[in-house]
Coordinates of C-alpha atoms and ligand atoms in Angstrom, one line a residue:
M125 CA 26.7 14.8 -23.7
L126 CA 23.8 16.3 -21.9
W127 CA 21.7 13.4 -23.0
V128 CA 24.2 10.9 -21.6
L129 CA 24.4 12.8 -18.3
L130 CA 20.6 12.9 -18.1
S131 CA 20.2 9.3 -18.8
V132 CA 22.9 8.4 -16.2
F133 CA 21.1 10.7 -13.8
T134 CA 17.7 9.0 -14.4
S135 CA 19.1 5.5 -14.1
L136 CA 20.7 6.5 -10.8
A137 CA 17.5 8.1 -9.6
R138 CA 15.7 4.9 -10.5
E139 CA 18.2 2.8 -8.5
C140 CA 17.9 5.1 -5.6
L141 CA 14.1 4.7 -5.7
A142 CA 14.2 0.9 -5.9
A143 CA 14.1 -0.3 -2.3
S144 CA 16.4 -3.2 -1.4
A145 CA 16.6 -5.6 1.5
A146 CA 18.9 -3.2 3.3
D147 CA 16.4 -0.4 2.9
W148 CA 13.6 -2.6 4.2
R149 CA 15.5 -3.9 7.3
S150 CA 14.5 -0.8 9.3
R151 CA 10.9 -0.8 8.2
S152 CA 7.9 -1.9 10.2
I153 CA 5.0 -3.2 8.1
Y154 CA 1.2 -2.8 8.6
Q155 CA -0.7 -5.5 6.7
V156 CA -3.8 -4.0 5.1
F157 CA -6.5 -6.4 3.8
T158 CA -7.7 -4.0 1.2
D159 CA -11.4 -4.9 1.1
R160 CA -11.7 -4.6 4.8
F161 CA -9.6 -1.5 5.8
A162 CA -11.5 1.6 4.7
R163 CA -14.2 2.6 2.3
S164 CA -13.9 5.6 -0.1
D165 CA -17.0 7.1 1.6
G166 CA -15.5 6.7 5.0
N167 CA -18.6 4.9 6.3
T168 CA -17.7 3.3 9.6
S169 CA -21.0 1.5 10.1
Y170 CA -21.2 -0.2 6.7
P171 CA -22.0 -3.8 7.6
C172 CA -19.5 -6.6 6.8
D173 CA -20.4 -10.2 7.6
V174 CA -17.1 -12.1 7.1
N175 CA -19.0 -15.3 6.5
N176 CA -20.6 -14.0 3.3
N177 CA -17.3 -14.1 1.5
I178 CA -18.2 -11.1 -0.6
Y179 CA -16.8 -7.6 -1.1
C180 CA -17.4 -5.2 1.8
G181 CA -16.2 -2.1 -0.1
G182 CA -12.6 -1.2 1.1
T183 CA -10.6 0.7 -1.5
W184 CA -7.2 2.2 -2.3
K185 CA -8.8 5.7 -1.9
G186 CA -10.0 4.6 1.6
I187 CA -6.5 3.5 2.6
E188 CA -5.1 6.8 1.4
N189 CA -7.6 8.8 3.4
K190 CA -6.6 6.8 6.6
L191 CA -2.9 6.7 6.3
D192 CA -2.4 8.7 9.4
Y193 CA -4.1 6.0 11.5
I194 CA -1.3 3.7 10.3
K195 CA 1.6 6.2 10.4
N196 CA 0.7 7.4 13.9
M197 CA 1.2 3.8 15.1
G198 CA 4.8 4.2 13.9
F199 CA 4.6 2.0 10.8
T200 CA 6.9 2.9 7.9
A201 CA 5.3 0.6 5.2
I202 CA 2.1 -1.1 4.3
W203 CA 1.5 -4.4 2.5
I204 CA -1.8 -4.5 0.5
S205 CA -3.8 -7.3 -1.1
P206 CA -3.1 -8.3 -4.7
V207 CA -4.1 -5.5 -7.1
T208 CA -4.9 -7.5 -10.3
A209 CA -8.4 -8.1 -11.8
Q210 CA -10.2 -11.0 -10.3
V211 CA -13.1 -13.5 -10.7
T212 CA -16.3 -12.2 -9.2
E213 CA -16.3 -11.8 -5.4
A214 CA -12.6 -12.6 -4.9
Y215 CA -12.5 -9.9 -2.3
H216 CA -9.1 -11.1 -1.0
G217 CA -7.4 -10.9 -4.4
Y218 CA -6.0 -14.3 -4.8
Y219 CA -8.1 -15.5 -7.9
Q220 CA -6.8 -13.3 -10.7
T221 CA -7.9 -13.4 -14.3
D222 CA -6.0 -10.5 -15.9
L223 CA -2.5 -9.4 -14.7
Y224 CA -2.5 -6.2 -16.7
S225 CA -5.7 -4.8 -15.3
V226 CA -6.4 -3.6 -11.7
N227 CA -9.2 -4.9 -9.5
S228 CA -11.9 -2.3 -10.2
Q229 CA -13.5 -3.1 -6.8
F230 CA -10.5 -1.5 -5.2
G231 CA -10.3 1.5 -7.4
T232 CA -8.7 2.7 -10.6
A233 CA -5.1 2.6 -11.7
E234 CA -4.9 6.3 -11.0
E235 CA -6.1 5.8 -7.4
L236 CA -3.5 3.1 -6.9
K237 CA -0.8 5.5 -8.1
S238 CA -2.1 8.1 -5.9
L239 CA -1.9 5.8 -2.9
A240 CA 1.8 5.1 -3.7
S241 CA 2.6 8.8 -3.9
A242 CA 0.7 9.6 -0.7
L243 CA 2.8 6.9 1.1
H244 CA 6.0 8.2 -0.4
S245 CA 5.2 11.7 0.6
K246 CA 4.9 10.4 4.2
G247 CA 8.2 8.5 3.9
M248 CA 6.5 5.2 3.8
Y249 CA 6.9 2.2 1.5
L250 CA 4.3 0.3 -0.5
M251 CA 4.5 -3.6 -0.6
V252 CA 2.1 -5.3 -3.0
D253 CA 1.0 -8.9 -2.8
V254 CA 1.6 -10.8 -6.0
V255 CA 0.5 -14.3 -7.1
P256 CA 2.8 -16.0 -9.7
N257 CA 1.6 -19.5 -9.0
H258 CA -2.0 -19.5 -10.3
M259 CA -5.0 -17.8 -11.9
G260 CA -8.6 -18.2 -10.6
W261 CA -11.6 -19.9 -12.2
P262 CA -15.0 -20.1 -10.7
G263 CA -15.8 -23.8 -11.3
C264 CA -14.4 -27.3 -11.7
H265 CA -11.0 -27.8 -13.4
D266 CA -12.7 -29.4 -16.4
T267 CA -14.7 -26.3 -17.1
V268 CA -11.7 -23.9 -17.4
D269 CA -11.7 -21.9 -20.7
F270 CA -8.1 -20.8 -20.9
G271 CA -9.0 -18.3 -23.7
R272 CA -10.8 -16.2 -21.2
F273 CA -7.6 -15.3 -19.3
K274 CA -5.6 -12.3 -20.4
L275 CA -1.9 -13.0 -21.1
F276 CA -1.8 -16.6 -20.1
N277 CA -4.6 -17.7 -22.4
K278 CA -3.5 -21.1 -23.6
A279 CA -3.6 -24.5 -22.0
E280 CA 0.1 -24.9 -22.7
H281 CA 0.8 -22.1 -20.2
Y282 CA -0.5 -24.3 -17.4
H283 CA 0.4 -27.6 -15.8
S284 CA -2.0 -30.4 -16.8
F285 CA -4.5 -31.0 -14.1
C286 CA -3.8 -32.9 -11.0
E287 CA -4.9 -32.1 -7.5
V288 CA -2.4 -31.2 -4.7
K289 CA -3.2 -34.0 -2.2
N290 CA 0.1 -35.0 -0.6
M291 CA 1.7 -31.9 0.9
T292 CA 5.0 -33.6 1.6
N293 CA 5.6 -34.5 -2.1
Q294 CA 7.3 -31.4 -3.4
T295 CA 6.9 -32.4 -7.0
E296 CA 3.2 -32.6 -6.6
V297 CA 3.0 -29.4 -4.5
E298 CA 4.7 -27.5 -7.4
A299 CA 3.0 -29.1 -10.4
C300 CA -0.5 -29.8 -9.3
W301 CA -3.5 -27.4 -8.8
L302 CA -5.0 -25.9 -5.7
G303 CA -8.7 -25.4 -5.3
N304 CA -12.0 -27.3 -5.6
C305 CA -15.1 -27.2 -7.7
N306 CA -16.2 -23.8 -6.3
I307 CA -13.0 -22.2 -7.3
T308 CA -10.1 -23.8 -9.2
M309 CA -6.6 -22.3 -9.4
P310 CA -5.2 -23.1 -12.8
D311 CA -1.5 -23.7 -12.0
L312 CA 0.9 -21.7 -14.2
K313 CA 3.8 -23.6 -15.7
T314 CA 6.4 -21.3 -14.2
E315 CA 9.3 -23.5 -15.2
S316 CA 8.5 -22.9 -18.9
Q317 CA 10.7 -20.1 -20.3
E318 CA 7.9 -18.5 -22.1
V319 CA 5.7 -18.2 -19.0
A320 CA 8.7 -17.0 -16.9
N321 CA 9.6 -14.4 -19.5
E322 CA 6.0 -13.0 -19.6
M323 CA 5.9 -13.0 -15.8
N324 CA 9.2 -11.2 -15.5
A325 CA 8.1 -8.5 -18.0
W326 CA 4.8 -8.1 -16.1
I327 CA 6.4 -7.7 -12.7
K328 CA 8.9 -5.1 -14.0
S329 CA 6.0 -3.1 -15.5
L330 CA 3.8 -3.4 -12.5
V331 CA 6.5 -2.2 -10.1
A332 CA 7.4 0.7 -12.4
N333 CA 3.8 1.8 -13.1
Y334 CA 2.7 1.9 -9.4
S335 CA 6.1 2.8 -7.8
I336 CA 6.1 -0.3 -5.7
D337 CA 8.8 -0.7 -3.1
G338 CA 8.5 -4.4 -2.3
L339 CA 6.7 -7.6 -3.0
R340 CA 5.0 -10.1 -0.8
I341 CA 4.9 -13.3 -3.0
D342 CA 2.0 -15.6 -2.5
S343 CA 2.1 -19.5 -2.5
V344 CA 5.9 -19.7 -2.9
K345 CA 6.1 -23.4 -2.0
N346 CA 3.8 -24.2 -5.0
V347 CA 6.3 -22.7 -7.5
N348 CA 9.6 -24.1 -8.6
K349 CA 12.4 -22.4 -6.7
D350 CA 14.4 -21.4 -9.7
F351 CA 11.6 -19.2 -10.9
F352 CA 12.3 -16.6 -8.2
P353 CA 15.8 -15.2 -8.7
P354 CA 15.0 -13.8 -12.2
F355 CA 11.5 -12.8 -11.1
C356 CA 12.8 -10.8 -8.2
S357 CA 15.7 -9.2 -10.2
S358 CA 13.2 -8.2 -12.9
A359 CA 11.1 -6.6 -10.1
G360 CA 14.2 -4.8 -8.8
V361 CA 12.8 -4.5 -5.4
F362 CA 12.7 -6.4 -2.1
C363 CA 10.9 -9.7 -2.2
M364 CA 9.4 -11.5 0.8
G365 CA 7.9 -14.9 0.1
E366 CA 5.0 -16.8 1.8
V367 CA 6.3 -20.3 2.6
S368 CA 3.5 -21.4 5.0
E369 CA 5.3 -24.2 6.8
G370 CA 6.6 -24.3 10.3
M371 CA 9.5 -26.7 9.7
A372 CA 12.6 -24.5 9.9
N373 CA 14.7 -26.6 7.6
Y374 CA 12.0 -26.5 4.9
T375 CA 11.2 -22.8 5.1
Y376 CA 14.4 -21.0 5.8
P377 CA 16.4 -22.4 2.8
Y378 CA 14.0 -20.4 0.5
Q379 CA 15.9 -17.4 1.5
R380 CA 18.6 -18.6 -0.9
Y381 CA 16.1 -17.8 -3.7
M382 CA 14.8 -14.4 -2.6
D383 CA 15.6 -11.7 0.0
S384 CA 13.2 -12.8 2.7
V385 CA 10.4 -15.1 3.7
L386 CA 7.6 -14.7 6.2
D387 CA 8.9 -16.3 9.4
Y388 CA 6.3 -19.1 9.7
P389 CA 8.6 -21.3 11.9
L390 CA 8.7 -18.4 14.4
Y391 CA 5.0 -17.7 14.0
Y392 CA 4.3 -21.2 15.3
A393 CA 6.8 -20.8 18.1
I394 CA 5.2 -17.5 19.2
D395 CA 1.8 -19.2 19.1
R396 CA 3.0 -22.1 21.3
V397 CA 4.9 -20.0 23.8
F398 CA 2.7 -16.9 24.2
H399 CA -0.6 -18.3 23.3
R400 CA -0.6 -21.9 24.5
Q401 CA 1.8 -20.9 27.3
S402 CA 4.3 -23.6 26.5
N403 CA 7.9 -23.6 27.9
M404 CA 10.0 -20.6 26.8
S405 CA 12.7 -23.1 25.8
D406 CA 10.6 -23.6 22.7
L407 CA 11.3 -20.0 21.6
V408 CA 15.0 -20.4 22.4
V409 CA 15.2 -23.5 20.2
N410 CA 13.5 -21.7 17.3
L411 CA 15.8 -18.6 17.6
A412 CA 18.8 -20.9 17.5
S413 CA 17.6 -22.6 14.3
C414 CA 17.5 -19.3 12.4
T415 CA 21.2 -18.5 12.1
Q416 CA 23.7 -19.0 9.3
D417 CA 25.7 -21.4 11.5
V418 CA 23.0 -24.0 11.3
E419 CA 22.6 -26.3 8.3
D420 CA 19.5 -25.2 6.4
G421 CA 19.3 -22.1 8.7
C422 CA 18.5 -18.5 7.7
Q423 CA 20.7 -16.5 5.3
D424 CA 19.8 -13.3 7.1
S425 CA 17.4 -13.3 10.1
T426 CA 17.2 -9.5 10.2
V427 CA 15.2 -9.2 7.0
L428 CA 12.7 -12.0 7.6
G429 CA 9.0 -11.0 8.1
T430 CA 8.1 -11.5 11.8
F431 CA 4.4 -11.8 12.5
F432 CA 1.9 -13.6 14.6
E433 CA -1.4 -12.8 12.9
N434 CA -2.5 -12.6 9.2
H435 CA -5.5 -13.0 7.0
D436 CA -5.1 -16.8 6.7
N437 CA -5.0 -17.9 10.4
P438 CA -7.1 -17.5 13.5
R439 CA -6.2 -14.4 15.4
F440 CA -4.3 -14.7 18.6
P441 CA -7.3 -13.5 20.7
A442 CA -9.6 -16.0 19.0
T443 CA -9.1 -18.4 21.9
T444 CA -7.7 -16.1 24.6
M445 CA -8.7 -12.5 25.4
D446 CA -5.8 -12.2 27.8
L447 CA -4.4 -8.8 27.1
S448 CA -1.0 -9.5 28.7
L449 CA -0.3 -12.5 26.5
A450 CA -1.1 -10.4 23.4
Q451 CA 1.2 -7.6 24.7
N452 CA 4.1 -10.0 25.2
A453 CA 3.7 -11.5 21.7
L454 CA 3.5 -7.9 20.3
A455 CA 6.7 -6.8 22.2
F456 CA 8.5 -9.9 21.0
T457 CA 7.4 -9.4 17.3
V458 CA 8.3 -5.7 17.1
L459 CA 11.6 -6.0 18.9
S460 CA 12.9 -9.2 17.5
D461 CA 15.4 -9.6 14.6
G462 CA 13.2 -9.5 11.5
I463 CA 11.0 -6.8 9.9
P464 CA 7.8 -6.6 12.1
I465 CA 4.5 -7.2 10.3
L466 CA 1.3 -6.5 12.2
Y467 CA -2.0 -7.3 10.6
Q468 CA -4.9 -4.8 10.6
G469 CA -7.1 -5.3 13.6
Q470 CA -4.4 -6.5 16.0
E471 CA -4.3 -3.0 17.4
Q472 CA -8.0 -3.3 18.2
H473 CA -7.6 -6.8 19.8
F474 CA -9.9 -8.3 17.1
S475 CA -10.6 -11.9 17.8
G476 CA -11.8 -13.5 14.6
G477 CA -11.2 -17.2 14.0
D478 CA -9.9 -19.1 11.0
D479 CA -10.2 -17.6 7.6
P480 CA -12.7 -16.0 6.8
G481 CA -13.3 -15.1 10.5
C482 CA -10.1 -13.2 10.8
R483 CA -11.0 -10.8 8.0
E484 CA -13.2 -8.4 10.0
A485 CA -13.8 -4.9 8.6
L486 CA -11.5 -2.5 10.5
W487 CA -13.9 0.4 10.1
L488 CA -16.3 -1.2 12.6
S489 CA -13.7 -0.3 15.3
Q490 CA -14.2 3.4 14.4
Y491 CA -10.4 3.4 14.1
N492 CA -10.1 3.8 17.9
T493 CA -6.7 5.3 18.6
D494 CA -7.3 5.0 22.4
S495 CA -7.3 1.2 22.4
P496 CA -4.5 -0.2 24.7
L497 CA -2.8 -2.2 21.9
Y498 CA -2.9 0.8 19.5
K499 CA -0.9 2.7 22.1
Q500 CA 1.4 -0.2 22.9
I501 CA 2.2 -0.8 19.2
A502 CA 3.0 2.9 18.8
Y503 CA 5.5 2.8 21.7
L504 CA 7.1 -0.3 20.3
N505 CA 7.5 1.1 16.8
Q506 CA 8.6 4.4 18.2
I507 CA 11.4 2.8 20.3
R508 CA 12.5 0.6 17.4
N509 CA 12.5 3.5 14.9
H510 CA 14.4 5.7 17.3
I511 CA 17.1 3.3 18.3
S512 CA 17.7 2.1 14.7
S513 CA 18.0 5.7 13.4
Q514 CA 20.5 6.5 16.2
H515 CA 22.3 3.2 16.2
P516 CA 22.1 1.5 12.8
S517 CA 24.0 -1.5 14.4
Y518 CA 20.7 -2.3 16.2
L519 CA 19.3 -3.6 12.9
T520 CA 21.9 -6.2 12.2
Y521 CA 22.5 -7.2 15.9
Q522 CA 21.2 -10.7 16.4
T523 CA 19.0 -11.2 19.4
R524 CA 20.7 -12.9 22.3
V525 CA 18.9 -14.9 24.9
L526 CA 20.3 -13.7 28.3
S527 CA 18.4 -16.1 30.5
Y528 CA 15.1 -17.9 30.7
T529 CA 12.9 -20.0 32.8
A530 CA 9.7 -21.9 31.7
D531 CA 7.7 -18.7 31.8
V532 CA 10.0 -15.7 31.7
I533 CA 12.6 -14.9 29.0
Q534 CA 15.2 -12.1 29.0
L535 CA 16.5 -11.0 25.6
R536 CA 18.9 -8.4 24.3
K537 CA 19.0 -6.8 20.9
D538 CA 21.7 -4.2 21.1
A539 CA 20.4 -1.2 23.2
I540 CA 17.0 -2.8 23.9
R541 CA 16.5 -5.5 26.5
T542 CA 13.1 -7.2 26.8
I543 CA 11.7 -9.2 29.6
L544 CA 8.8 -11.3 28.4
T545 CA 6.5 -13.7 30.2
N546 CA 3.6 -16.0 29.4
Q547 CA 2.2 -15.8 32.9
G548 CA -0.8 -13.8 31.5
E549 CA -3.0 -11.4 33.4
Q550 CA -3.1 -13.8 36.4
G551 CA 0.7 -13.4 36.8
G552 CA 1.2 -11.8 40.2
T553 CA 3.1 -8.7 41.4
Y554 CA 6.7 -9.5 42.3
T555 CA 10.2 -8.3 41.9
L556 CA 12.5 -9.9 39.4
T557 CA 16.2 -9.4 39.4
T558 CA 17.5 -9.4 35.8
Q559 CA 20.3 -11.6 34.6
G560 CA 23.0 -10.7 32.1
M561 CA 21.8 -7.1 31.2
E562 CA 25.2 -5.4 31.3
F563 CA 23.8 -2.0 32.0
T564 CA 26.3 0.6 33.3
A565 CA 26.3 0.6 37.1
G566 CA 24.2 3.4 38.4
E567 CA 22.6 4.4 35.1
T568 CA 18.9 5.1 34.7
V569 CA 17.1 2.4 32.8
V570 CA 13.6 3.1 31.5
D571 CA 10.9 0.6 30.7
V572 CA 9.5 2.4 27.6
L573 CA 6.2 0.5 27.8
T574 CA 5.3 1.9 31.3
C575 CA 7.9 4.7 31.7
A576 CA 9.0 3.1 35.0
K577 CA 12.6 4.0 35.9
Y578 CA 15.2 1.9 37.5
N579 CA 18.8 2.4 38.7
A580 CA 21.2 -0.2 37.4
T581 CA 23.0 -2.0 40.3
E582 CA 26.8 -2.4 40.6
G583 CA 26.5 -5.6 38.7
G584 CA 24.6 -3.9 35.8
E585 CA 21.3 -5.4 36.6
V586 CA 17.9 -4.0 37.6
D587 CA 15.2 -5.1 40.0
I588 CA 12.0 -4.8 37.9
K589 CA 8.5 -4.9 39.1
M590 CA 6.5 -7.7 37.4
D591 CA 2.8 -6.9 37.4
G592 CA 0.0 -8.9 35.8
G593 CA 2.2 -10.6 33.2
K594 CA 3.1 -7.4 31.3
P595 CA 6.2 -7.2 29.1
S596 CA 9.0 -4.8 29.7
A597 CA 11.3 -3.1 27.2
L598 CA 14.3 -1.6 28.9
V599 CA 16.5 1.0 27.4
P600 CA 19.2 3.2 29.1
G601 CA 17.7 6.7 29.6
S602 CA 20.8 8.1 27.9
Q603 CA 19.7 6.4 24.6
L604 CA 16.2 8.0 24.7
T605 CA 17.2 11.6 24.1
G606 CA 15.0 13.0 21.3
S607 CA 12.8 9.9 21.2
Q608 CA 9.7 11.7 22.6
L609 CA 9.2 8.6 24.8
C610 CA 8.6 8.9 28.5
Q611 CA 9.3 12.6 28.4
Y612 CA 12.8 12.3 26.9
Ligands
NAG2074 C1 -23.4 3.7 6.0 O1 -23.9 2.6 5.4 C2 -25.1 2.1 5.9 C3 -25.5 0.8 5.2 O2 -25.5 1.1 3.8 C4 -26.2 3.2 5.8 O3 -27.4 2.7 6.4 C5 -25.7 4.5 6.5 O4 -26.6 5.5 6.3 C6 -24.3 4.9 6.0 N1 -23.8 5.9 6.8 C7 -23.3 7.1 6.2 C8 -22.8 8.1 7.2 O5 -23.3 7.3 5.1
NAG2075 C1 3.7 -38.3 0.1 O1 4.9 -38.0 -0.5 C2 6.1 -38.4 0.2 C3 7.3 -37.8 -0.4 O2 7.3 -37.8 -1.8 C4 6.1 -39.9 0.2 O3 7.2 -40.4 0.9 C5 4.8 -40.4 0.9 O4 4.8 -41.8 0.8 C6 3.6 -39.8 0.2 N1 2.4 -40.1 1.0 C7 1.3 -40.7 0.4 C8 0.2 -40.9 1.3 O5 1.3 -40.9 -0.8
NAG2076 C1 5.2 -37.3 -6.1 O1 4.3 -36.8 -7.0 C2 4.6 -37.0 -8.4 C3 3.7 -36.1 -9.2 O2 2.4 -36.4 -8.8 C4 4.6 -38.4 -8.7 O3 4.9 -38.7 -10.0 C5 5.6 -39.2 -7.8 O4 5.5 -40.6 -7.9 C6 5.3 -38.8 -6.3 N1 6.3 -39.4 -5.5 C7 6.1 -40.1 -4.4 C8 7.3 -40.6 -3.7 O5 5.0 -40.4 -4.0
NAG2077 C1 -18.7 -24.8 -2.3 O1 -19.5 -23.7 -1.9 C2 -20.7 -24.1 -1.2 C3 -21.6 -22.9 -0.9 O2 -20.8 -21.9 -0.4 C4 -20.2 -24.8 0.1 O3 -21.4 -25.2 0.9 C5 -19.4 -26.0 -0.2 O4 -18.8 -26.5 1.0 C6 -18.2 -25.6 -1.1 N1 -17.5 -26.7 -1.5 C7 -16.2 -26.9 -1.3 C8 -15.6 -28.1 -1.8 O5 -15.5 -26.1 -0.7
NAG2078 C1 2.0 -0.1 -17.3 O1 1.7 1.1 -18.0 C2 1.9 0.9 -19.4 C3 1.6 2.3 -20.1 O2 0.3 2.8 -19.7 C4 0.9 -0.1 -19.9 O3 1.1 -0.3 -21.3 C5 1.2 -1.4 -19.2 O4 0.3 -2.4 -19.6 C6 1.1 -1.2 -17.7 N1 1.6 -2.4 -17.0 C7 0.9 -3.0 -16.0 C8 1.4 -4.2 -15.4 O5 -0.2 -2.6 -15.6
NAG2079 C1 13.9 -31.3 9.1 O1 13.9 -31.5 10.5 C2 13.0 -32.5 10.9 C3 13.0 -32.5 12.4 O2 12.8 -31.2 12.9 C4 13.4 -33.8 10.4 O3 12.5 -34.8 10.8 C5 13.4 -33.7 8.8 O4 13.9 -34.9 8.3 C6 14.3 -32.6 8.4 N1 14.1 -32.4 7.0 C7 15.1 -32.2 6.1 C8 14.8 -32.0 4.7 O5 16.3 -32.2 6.6
NAG2080 C1 11.4 -25.8 30.5 O1 12.5 -26.2 29.7 C2 13.7 -26.3 30.3 C3 14.8 -26.5 29.2 O2 14.4 -27.5 28.4 C4 13.7 -27.4 31.3 O3 14.9 -27.4 32.0 C5 12.6 -27.1 32.3 O4 12.5 -28.2 33.2 C6 11.3 -26.9 31.6 N1 10.3 -26.4 32.6 C7 9.1 -26.9 32.7 C8 8.2 -26.4 33.8 O5 8.7 -27.8 31.9
NAG2081 C1 18.4 6.1 41.7 O1 19.5 6.8 42.1 C2 19.4 8.2 42.4 C3 20.7 8.8 42.8 O2 21.5 7.8 43.4 C4 18.3 8.3 43.5 O3 18.1 9.7 43.7 C5 17.0 7.7 43.0 O4 16.0 7.8 44.1 C6 17.2 6.3 42.6 N1 16.0 5.8 42.0 C7 15.5 4.6 42.2 C8 14.2 4.3 41.5 O5 15.9 3.9 43.0

């Protein structure tokens, strides 16, 4: 009897620990590029030339030592680079050779476990990047010695060689190999039951050993879709896939096979609107394409990964150092429907270009917590964390477009209204009367990004001061009690 009770208890405890999509919805993720975040020795002048494409020395121990830098920005989860053993100098982690060993450049298995428990003791989640599509081989496809891989050590575990050339031929994208003669990515035959079974057993074991709370799945469009439901249920935790394609009707349907995808269609829209300063109508069209009402739309927009920088694309400031534009893109990302994901270095306004340029060592910033974007991100996460803990309805409320012109958009997500513009730093100083806010007449409304206060008019609007193209995030003062924001 005792044994039965105990085993029921342990299985309940395990279920409580496994984080689902519902648990992740309220989270805010900081993307750590493990090799470039922090070294174990804490050296903040250690040189790192991104163009060398070699390890710079970031480790799991380094991340653990610097968790407060992340937590103090209001993040409640981190996503780290793949943890498996790699070919030489695969500092990013996407060229694995042995799924059952950890990358010794990043630390030991014990250090990875220690990172997970340090996160959990701070109430934070661990998301790990995983790569079911391929292994890595440092040479041409015809030199691959399959026997050198652990686990998938036979040619029959892989598709026979062909090169992915035509990205619009889905059969080819799934069955052919990525890479070139410097690095080949032998393509796992994930539709074979034997390979799928091994992969499912591996992910279950990985998640259990390292107390992982969620997965970021790499190269999803190169894998057969049917592979994912059993893989994610074996993992037993939240799965977010990388489908790097801007076409909404291609990317969003993948949400039928896993909890979430990175919102690449929105990424491109953010880039066009806030970076290239195109018409706000572009953002409106994209928001409308991500609902269940649309054919091939989103299953659940509130658990998608919302981002506008990562380790694979040029940073937003690579071609514009305009701080106001970056601030608007940030406000939109954190306060829109999905789970916000910010990439290390955004808080320091890093400006690296295309991969590998965007993989700067963060330590060279000296972890400056006084930078304007570090502070703004902290305010944005703080308001999101506060409102969602006070009003859980916030998290499932789908953003409504209240009004827009070519260069200003007014949005509402439950208690938070945002006014965003792509006028940039050159945007002048003027008064804007809001439209459709539905505040209570006479109530105090606070812009949590500046602490400016406004009185709502009889019609429930406010006259806000627009200044140098900055964003506004408006919240009724009555909702701020206990938030520590703007002296509430
Ligand atoms: C940091 O690393 C650099 C390069 O190896 C070295 O010159 C410097 O002395 C180190 N600083 C500290 C504080 O260890
Ligand atoms: C690429 O694949 C698509 C879809 O399978 C096909 O329609 C198109 O003709 C192909 N393009 C080339 C250049 O082969
Ligand atoms: C797509 O690629 C597959 C595999 O390479 C090939 O057999 C097929 O003919 C291609 N389809 C088209 C329409 O090009
Ligand atoms: C292979 O690596 C060399 C040296 O880094 C580089 O010059 C070359 O462009 C690479 N080839 C390919 C196909 O990427
Ligand atoms: C998990 O730990 C067990 C026990 O040490 C080990 O046998 C297994 O290989 C580990 N799994 C992974 C994916 O590292
Ligand atoms: C997706 O939408 C584009 C236009 O946005 C259209 O050209 C394409 O045919 C659509 N694809 C599918 C599979 O419906
Ligand atoms: C912006 O888009 C809207 C809606 O499509 C359109 O009415 C307006 O003319 C556009 N404005 C500019 C400046 O292009
Ligand atoms: C808001 O209204 C109060 C009371 O009516 C008044 O004291 C205050 O000056 C007003 N504030 C602003 C910013 O107009």
